[in-house]
PDB file of C-alpha atoms in Angstrom:
ATOM      1  CA  MET A   6      71.765   6.899 -63.536  1.00  0.00           C
ATOM      2  CA  LYS A   7      74.998   6.598 -64.673  1.00  0.00           C
ATOM      3  CA  THR A   8      76.352  10.539 -63.670  1.00  0.00           C
ATOM      4  CA  ARG A   9      74.671  10.012 -59.985  1.00  0.00           C
ATOM      5  CA  LEU A  10      76.999   6.938 -59.531  1.00  0.00           C
ATOM      6  CA  LEU A  11      80.073   8.509 -60.670  1.00  0.00           C
ATOM      7  CA  SER A  12      79.095  11.367 -58.132  1.00  0.00           C
ATOM      8  CA  ILE A  13      78.648   9.108 -55.508  1.00  0.00           C
ATOM      9  CA  LEU A  14      82.077   7.315 -56.368  1.00  0.00           C
ATOM     10  CA  CYS A  15      83.908  10.462 -56.948  1.00  0.00           C
ATOM     11  CA  ILE A  16      82.438  11.295 -53.263  1.00  0.00           C
ATOM     12  CA  LEU A  17      83.273   8.258 -51.623  1.00  0.00           C
ATOM     13  CA  LEU A  18      87.350   8.178 -53.353  1.00  0.00           C
ATOM     14  CA  MET A  19      87.734  12.195 -52.628  1.00  0.00           C
ATOM     15  CA  SER A  20      86.545  11.234 -49.155  1.00  0.00           C
ATOM     16  CA  LEU A  21      89.432   8.218 -48.966  1.00  0.00           C
ATOM     17  CA  GLY A  22      92.329  10.432 -50.245  1.00  0.00           C
ATOM     18  CA  ILE A  23      91.557  12.942 -47.873  1.00  0.00           C
ATOM     19  CA  GLN A  24      92.002  10.747 -44.323  1.00  0.00           C
ATOM     20  CA  ALA A  25      94.558   9.261 -45.855  1.00  0.00           C
ATOM     21  CA  HIS A  26      97.162  11.890 -47.076  1.00  0.00           C
ATOM     22  CA  ASN A  27      95.526  15.406 -46.679  1.00  0.00           C
ATOM     23  CA  LEU A  28      94.250  15.838 -50.083  1.00  0.00           C
ATOM     24  CA  GLU A  29      91.818  18.862 -49.923  1.00  0.00           C
ATOM     25  CA  PRO A  30      88.110  17.873 -49.580  1.00  0.00           C
ATOM     26  CA  LEU A  31      86.243  18.065 -52.821  1.00  0.00           C
ATOM     27  CA  HIS A  32      82.367  17.731 -53.613  1.00  0.00           C
ATOM     28  CA  VAL A  33      80.249  17.288 -56.751  1.00  0.00           C
ATOM     29  CA  ASP A  34      77.683  20.713 -57.148  1.00  0.00           C
ATOM     30  CA  GLY A  35      75.363  20.031 -60.081  1.00  0.00           C
ATOM     31  CA  ARG A  36      78.154  19.464 -62.589  1.00  0.00           C
ATOM     32  CA  TYR A  37      80.881  20.856 -60.814  1.00  0.00           C
ATOM     33  CA  LEU A  38      83.716  19.483 -58.924  1.00  0.00           C
ATOM     34  CA  LYS A  39      83.974  22.186 -55.921  1.00  0.00           C
ATOM     35  CA  ASN A  40      86.685  22.364 -53.185  1.00  0.00           C
ATOM     36  CA  SER A  41      85.521  23.398 -49.385  1.00  0.00           C
ATOM     37  CA  LYS A  42      85.430  26.845 -50.345  1.00  0.00           C
ATOM     38  CA  GLY A  43      82.966  26.679 -53.318  1.00  0.00           C
ATOM     39  CA  ASP A  44      85.403  26.999 -55.748  1.00  0.00           C
ATOM     40  CA  ILE A  45      85.017  24.900 -59.101  1.00  0.00           C
ATOM     41  CA  VAL A  46      87.777  22.699 -59.651  1.00  0.00           C
ATOM     42  CA  THR A  47      89.290  21.296 -62.615  1.00  0.00           C
ATOM     43  CA  LEU A  48      91.186  18.680 -62.390  1.00  0.00           C
ATOM     44  CA  HIS A  49      94.306  17.405 -64.553  1.00  0.00           C
ATOM     45  CA  GLY A  50      95.484  13.478 -65.309  1.00  0.00           C
ATOM     46  CA  PHE A  51      94.994  10.647 -67.219  1.00  0.00           C
ATOM     47  CA  GLU A  52      93.277   7.200 -67.180  1.00  0.00           C
ATOM     48  CA  THR A  53      94.952   3.789 -66.630  1.00  0.00           C
ATOM     49  CA  VAL A  54      93.411   0.559 -66.938  1.00  0.00           C
ATOM     50  CA  TYR A  55      94.201  -2.975 -65.190  1.00  0.00           C
ATOM     51  CA  ASP A  56      93.181  -5.754 -67.068  1.00  0.00           C
ATOM     52  CA  PRO A  57      95.146  -8.336 -68.955  1.00  0.00           C
ATOM     53  CA  TYR A  58      94.603  -7.285 -72.316  1.00  0.00           C
ATOM     54  CA  ASP A  59      95.803  -3.591 -72.208  1.00  0.00           C
ATOM     55  CA  ASP A  60      98.235  -3.216 -69.239  1.00  0.00           C
ATOM     56  CA  PRO A  61     101.816  -5.321 -69.350  1.00  0.00           C
ATOM     57  CA  GLY A  62     102.128  -5.003 -65.606  1.00  0.00           C
ATOM     58  CA  PHE A  63      98.421  -6.634 -64.479  1.00  0.00           C
ATOM     59  CA  VAL A  64      99.853  -9.559 -66.007  1.00  0.00           C
ATOM     60  CA  HIS A  65     102.052 -10.616 -63.380  1.00  0.00           C
ATOM     61  CA  TRP A  66      98.715  -9.921 -61.086  1.00  0.00           C
ATOM     62  CA  ILE A  67      97.185 -13.189 -62.751  1.00  0.00           C
ATOM     63  CA  ARG A  68      99.706 -15.454 -62.505  1.00  0.00           C
ATOM     64  CA  GLY A  69      99.872 -14.432 -59.174  1.00  0.00           C
ATOM     65  CA  ASP A  70     102.693 -11.952 -58.835  1.00  0.00           C
ATOM     66  CA  LEU A  71     101.167  -9.038 -56.704  1.00  0.00           C
ATOM     67  CA  GLU A  72     104.509  -7.596 -55.750  1.00  0.00           C
ATOM     68  CA  THR A  73     105.431  -7.229 -59.670  1.00  0.00           C
ATOM     69  CA  CYS A  74     102.208  -5.889 -60.798  1.00  0.00           C
ATOM     70  CA  LEU A  75     102.426  -2.879 -58.124  1.00  0.00           C
ATOM     71  CA  ARG A  76     106.368  -2.438 -58.511  1.00  0.00           C
ATOM     72  CA  TYR A  77     105.505  -1.893 -62.290  1.00  0.00           C
ATOM     73  CA  LYS A  78     102.934   0.513 -62.022  1.00  0.00           C
ATOM     74  CA  GLN A  79     104.454   2.534 -58.878  1.00  0.00           C
ATOM     75  CA  THR A  80     107.873   2.738 -61.278  1.00  0.00           C
ATOM     76  CA  ALA A  81     105.472   3.565 -63.879  1.00  0.00           C
ATOM     77  CA  LEU A  82     104.025   7.043 -62.148  1.00  0.00           C
ATOM     78  CA  ASP A  83     106.491   7.681 -60.381  1.00  0.00           C
ATOM     79  CA  SER A  84     108.670   7.741 -63.898  1.00  0.00           C
ATOM     80  CA  MET A  85     105.992  10.004 -65.343  1.00  0.00           C
ATOM     81  CA  LEU A  86     106.371  12.536 -62.395  1.00  0.00           C
ATOM     82  CA  ALA A  87     110.142  12.290 -62.600  1.00  0.00           C
ATOM     83  CA  VAL A  88     110.443  13.534 -65.877  1.00  0.00           C
ATOM     84  CA  GLY A  89     108.043  16.528 -65.339  1.00  0.00           C
ATOM     85  CA  TRP A  90     104.636  15.343 -65.692  1.00  0.00           C
ATOM     86  CA  LYS A  91     101.929  17.425 -64.206  1.00  0.00           C
ATOM     87  CA  PHE A  92      98.362  15.627 -63.137  1.00  0.00           C
ATOM     88  CA  ASP A  93      96.395  15.608 -60.160  1.00  0.00           C
ATOM     89  CA  TYR A  94      94.632  12.901 -60.531  1.00  0.00           C
ATOM     90  CA  VAL A  95      94.178   9.560 -61.913  1.00  0.00           C
ATOM     91  CA  ARG A  96      90.707   7.963 -63.451  1.00  0.00           C
ATOM     92  CA  LEU A  97      91.441   4.415 -62.362  1.00  0.00           C
ATOM     93  CA  MET A  98      89.285   2.114 -64.871  1.00  0.00           C
ATOM     94  CA  ILE A  99      87.565  -0.923 -63.362  1.00  0.00           C
ATOM     95  CA  ILE A 100      86.651  -3.681 -65.733  1.00  0.00           C
ATOM     96  CA  ASN A 101      84.025  -6.198 -64.415  1.00  0.00           C
ATOM     97  CA  PRO A 102      86.636  -8.967 -63.256  1.00  0.00           C
ATOM     98  CA  GLY A 103      83.636 -11.402 -63.921  1.00  0.00           C
ATOM     99  CA  GLU A 104      83.225 -10.042 -67.534  1.00  0.00           C
ATOM    100  CA  LEU A 105      87.054 -11.255 -67.881  1.00  0.00           C
ATOM    101  CA  GLU A 106      87.964 -14.615 -69.526  1.00  0.00           C
ATOM    102  CA  ASN A 107      91.296 -15.231 -67.484  1.00  0.00           C
ATOM    103  CA  LEU A 108      89.335 -14.455 -64.100  1.00  0.00           C
ATOM    104  CA  PRO A 109      87.059 -16.509 -62.709  1.00  0.00           C
ATOM    105  CA  LEU A 110      83.435 -14.768 -61.626  1.00  0.00           C
ATOM    106  CA  GLY A 111      83.742 -13.381 -58.097  1.00  0.00           C
ATOM    107  CA  SER A 112      87.488 -12.939 -58.158  1.00  0.00           C
ATOM    108  CA  TYR A 113      86.613  -9.068 -57.998  1.00  0.00           C
ATOM    109  CA  LYS A 114      86.576  -8.717 -54.161  1.00  0.00           C
ATOM    110  CA  LYS A 115      90.497 -10.618 -54.550  1.00  0.00           C
ATOM    111  CA  TYR A 116      91.213  -7.862 -57.332  1.00  0.00           C
ATOM    112  CA  PHE A 117      89.922  -4.947 -55.827  1.00  0.00           C
ATOM    113  CA  GLU A 118      91.397  -5.643 -52.293  1.00  0.00           C
ATOM    114  CA  GLU A 119      95.025  -6.984 -53.808  1.00  0.00           C
ATOM    115  CA  LEU A 120      95.664  -4.873 -56.563  1.00  0.00           C
ATOM    116  CA  MET A 121      93.070  -1.330 -56.464  1.00  0.00           C
ATOM    117  CA  ILE A 122      93.421  -0.333 -52.687  1.00  0.00           C
ATOM    118  CA  PRO A 123      97.060  -0.409 -52.598  1.00  0.00           C
ATOM    119  CA  MET A 124      97.390   1.441 -55.661  1.00  0.00           C
ATOM    120  CA  ILE A 125      94.853   3.856 -54.531  1.00  0.00           C
ATOM    121  CA  ASP A 126      96.942   4.477 -51.362  1.00  0.00           C
ATOM    122  CA  PHE A 127      99.645   4.597 -53.626  1.00  0.00           C
ATOM    123  CA  TYR A 128      98.381   7.178 -55.642  1.00  0.00           C
ATOM    124  CA  HIS A 129      96.859   9.253 -53.075  1.00  0.00           C
ATOM    125  CA  SER A 130     100.360   9.050 -51.255  1.00  0.00           C
ATOM    126  CA  ARG A 131     101.693  11.264 -54.084  1.00  0.00           C
ATOM    127  CA  ASN A 132      98.946  13.532 -53.459  1.00  0.00           C
ATOM    128  CA  ILE A 133      97.199  12.523 -57.097  1.00  0.00           C
ATOM    129  CA  TYR A 134      93.091  12.008 -56.186  1.00  0.00           C
ATOM    130  CA  THR A 135      91.722   8.710 -57.890  1.00  0.00           C
ATOM    131  CA  LEU A 136      88.515   8.099 -59.505  1.00  0.00           C
ATOM    132  CA  LEU A 137      86.821   4.931 -60.212  1.00  0.00           C
ATOM    133  CA  TRP A 138      85.075   4.043 -62.977  1.00  0.00           C
ATOM    134  CA  GLY A 139      83.949   0.809 -64.642  1.00  0.00           C
ATOM    135  CA  ILE A 140      82.815  -0.157 -68.233  1.00  0.00           C
ATOM    136  CA  ALA A 141      81.589  -3.112 -69.703  1.00  0.00           C
ATOM    137  CA  PRO A 142      84.223  -4.766 -71.925  1.00  0.00           C
ATOM    138  CA  GLY A 143      83.079  -6.068 -75.696  1.00  0.00           C
ATOM    139  CA  GLU A 144      79.655  -6.600 -76.448  1.00  0.00           C
ATOM    140  CA  ALA A 145      78.497  -6.032 -72.755  1.00  0.00           C
ATOM    141  CA  GLN A 146      78.524  -2.324 -73.746  1.00  0.00           C
ATOM    142  CA  HIS A 147      75.017  -2.704 -74.805  1.00  0.00           C
ATOM    143  CA  PHE A 148      73.435  -4.142 -71.406  1.00  0.00           C
ATOM    144  CA  GLU A 149      70.234  -4.506 -70.798  1.00  0.00           C
ATOM    145  CA  MET A 150      68.514  -3.400 -67.695  1.00  0.00           C
ATOM    146  CA  GLY A 151      67.861  -6.531 -64.963  1.00  0.00           C
ATOM    147  CA  ASP A 152      70.333  -8.538 -67.322  1.00  0.00           C
ATOM    148  CA  ASP A 153      73.181 -10.183 -65.989  1.00  0.00           C
ATOM    149  CA  PHE A 154      76.254  -7.411 -66.155  1.00  0.00           C
ATOM    150  CA  GLN A 155      74.116  -4.908 -64.429  1.00  0.00           C
ATOM    151  CA  GLN A 156      73.462  -7.244 -61.650  1.00  0.00           C
ATOM    152  CA  GLN A 157      76.673  -8.456 -61.517  1.00  0.00           C
ATOM    153  CA  SER A 158      77.961  -4.602 -62.053  1.00  0.00           C
ATOM    154  CA  LEU A 159      75.501  -3.661 -59.331  1.00  0.00           C
ATOM    155  CA  LEU A 160      76.970  -6.056 -56.789  1.00  0.00           C
ATOM    156  CA  PHE A 161      80.339  -5.208 -57.267  1.00  0.00           C
ATOM    157  CA  TRP A 162      79.520  -1.404 -57.280  1.00  0.00           C
ATOM    158  CA  ASP A 163      77.930  -2.130 -53.628  1.00  0.00           C
ATOM    159  CA  TYR A 164      80.838  -4.139 -52.414  1.00  0.00           C
ATOM    160  CA  VAL A 165      83.280  -1.237 -53.661  1.00  0.00           C
ATOM    161  CA  SER A 166      80.931   1.360 -51.683  1.00  0.00           C
ATOM    162  CA  ASN A 167      80.573  -0.429 -48.654  1.00  0.00           C
ATOM    163  CA  HIS A 168      84.307  -1.156 -48.567  1.00  0.00           C
ATOM    164  CA  PRO A 169      85.854  -0.609 -45.283  1.00  0.00           C
ATOM    165  CA  HIS A 170      88.850   1.492 -46.854  1.00  0.00           C
ATOM    166  CA  ILE A 171      86.701   3.483 -48.476  1.00  0.00           C
ATOM    167  CA  LYS A 172      84.117   3.739 -46.574  1.00  0.00           C
TER     168      LYS A 172
END
């Protein structure tokens, strides 16, 4: 199930980049990512996290200063590119916001709209693909089928996959 969900999200987000910034269409074929010619594509990149525990820029969003948060993240990426880092994708980790003690349950829509969509657009404006993925924080990494965490995660990913900007 995890692999299938990852494949679906990868396709959805690659489509977003194509529409917005002329990134080449990519698709999942078995275990490979391929371009429109059927060639296997290998992406090189890094992971970034948007949460109050690991990201000083995200703390600004928590405090209601969206502009400072976005400027912090965008400046960091542009600085990496300016010194010669070469990459063509970013794995953008989304920790389910309802699990974070600093965010009220249900705030994931605001989190996604205000922070994730602008950053996805920013990455794509730099011709960098974006792969969204989620993880359960702390003890929730050992969730059970049908538990609250799974139900909340399904609602969140349903929202993301049906978002008009992604669709």
